[in-house]
């Protein structure tokens, strides 16, 4: 039963980790907005989200059961940290000192990321409430 609950929250856990890491990166960009030659960085969220969904499907949708010792063991990679890569943002606005941080973009992305993080937390909280409600009967 606990394994099913764990699997159920696996996607949300990966998303929370992704949002937390992205918040660190965006905070670093904002902190270095005046640093000469600093290149603004970010995660390609769309590609990373696809990878998380793909891995989540591998973990939760497909269940393999070995009924013979001759069956092959499934090869599942569970390294969440390698799902995303941090890349410099491609921008046309480069300051005279070589800095590429666009504060308007960084602020908007930071707020959007924070809201998504909190939205995911509320979703998890409601799911736990529903489970507790069912268990209490």
XYZ file of C-alpha atoms in Angstrom:
137
model
C 0.000 0.000 0.000
C 2.792 2.420 0.878
C 4.515 1.619 -2.393
C 1.374 2.634 -4.304
C 1.134 5.878 -2.361
C 4.814 6.515 -3.012
C 4.336 5.888 -6.723
C 1.308 8.170 -6.754
C 3.374 11.086 -5.431
C 6.477 10.364 -7.497
C 5.566 12.827 -10.272
C 4.799 15.570 -7.767
C 8.056 14.942 -5.925
C 10.025 15.254 -9.168
C 8.182 18.438 -10.078
C 8.841 19.958 -6.646
C 12.547 19.152 -7.019
C 12.554 20.759 -10.455
C 10.768 23.907 -9.239
C 13.131 24.185 -6.260
C 16.224 23.866 -8.461
C 14.848 26.399 -10.954
C 14.161 28.822 -8.117
C 17.811 28.554 -7.058
C 18.937 29.301 -10.609
C 16.581 32.275 -11.020
C 17.660 33.630 -7.626
C 21.270 33.371 -8.704
C 20.470 35.275 -11.904
C 18.792 38.062 -9.929
C 21.660 38.221 -7.435
C 24.170 38.533 -10.277
C 22.263 41.138 -12.287
C 25.097 43.632 -11.826
C 28.019 41.216 -12.177
C 30.087 41.934 -15.303
C 30.131 39.123 -17.922
C 27.584 37.033 -15.965
C 25.456 34.916 -18.300
C 21.855 34.361 -17.256
C 21.071 30.635 -16.823
C 17.892 28.567 -16.790
C 16.514 25.063 -17.181
C 14.736 24.054 -20.373
C 11.533 23.396 -18.467
C 9.552 21.943 -21.387
C 12.144 19.235 -22.182
C 12.690 18.459 -18.510
C 8.954 18.126 -17.883
C 8.680 15.681 -20.795
C 11.520 13.605 -19.327
C 9.859 13.573 -15.902
C 6.541 12.475 -17.409
C 8.288 9.777 -19.425
C 10.110 8.468 -16.340
C 6.946 8.669 -14.256
C 5.123 6.537 -16.806
C 7.942 4.018 -16.591
C 7.629 3.853 -12.826
C 3.884 3.916 -12.296
C 2.034 2.753 -15.414
C 4.047 -0.280 -16.386
C 4.301 -2.922 -13.750
C 6.418 -5.944 -14.403
C 6.171 -9.062 -12.393
C 8.831 -11.730 -12.580
C 7.207 -15.137 -12.524
C 10.329 -17.021 -13.543
C 14.006 -16.790 -12.684
C 14.685 -16.673 -16.444
C 12.898 -13.337 -16.865
C 15.098 -10.318 -17.401
C 15.246 -7.611 -14.760
C 13.879 -4.234 -15.906
C 16.484 -1.539 -16.343
C 15.067 1.574 -14.742
C 17.102 4.681 -14.179
C 15.919 6.719 -11.223
C 18.456 9.550 -11.301
C 16.307 12.672 -11.101
C 19.199 15.098 -11.032
C 20.324 14.172 -14.539
C 16.907 14.974 -15.969
C 17.720 18.596 -16.513
C 20.632 20.634 -17.735
C 21.340 24.225 -16.876
C 21.946 26.311 -19.976
C 22.650 29.965 -20.685
C 19.602 31.876 -21.859
C 19.732 32.945 -25.491
C 18.965 36.660 -25.494
C 19.482 39.646 -27.721
C 19.848 42.058 -24.796
C 23.435 42.131 -23.638
C 24.566 44.979 -21.415
C 27.761 46.929 -22.076
C 29.573 44.943 -19.370
C 28.601 41.591 -21.012
C 25.893 40.751 -18.465
C 22.814 39.043 -19.998
C 20.406 39.188 -17.022
C 17.042 40.725 -17.962
C 15.510 41.641 -14.597
C 11.948 41.849 -15.970
C 12.195 38.315 -17.333
C 13.847 36.989 -14.160
C 11.193 38.503 -11.887
C 8.310 37.150 -13.975
C 9.838 33.666 -14.227
C 10.617 33.668 -10.496
C 7.001 34.522 -9.604
C 5.616 31.959 -12.080
C 7.942 29.284 -10.709
C 7.006 30.075 -7.104
C 3.289 29.886 -7.911
C 3.742 26.532 -9.644
C 5.685 25.226 -6.644
C 2.939 26.305 -4.232
C 0.237 24.939 -6.553
C 1.955 21.559 -6.503
C 2.216 21.634 -2.700
C -1.516 22.388 -2.401
C -2.288 19.518 -4.781
C -0.227 17.099 -2.665
C -1.839 18.391 0.526
C -5.320 17.814 -0.924
C -4.385 14.325 -2.108
C -3.162 13.458 1.393
C -6.408 14.848 2.846
C -8.395 12.643 0.471
C -6.383 9.566 1.445
C -6.862 10.328 5.145
C -10.585 10.859 4.584
C -10.873 7.448 2.864
C -8.828 5.719 5.587
C -10.998 7.198 8.341
C -14.107 6.017 6.532
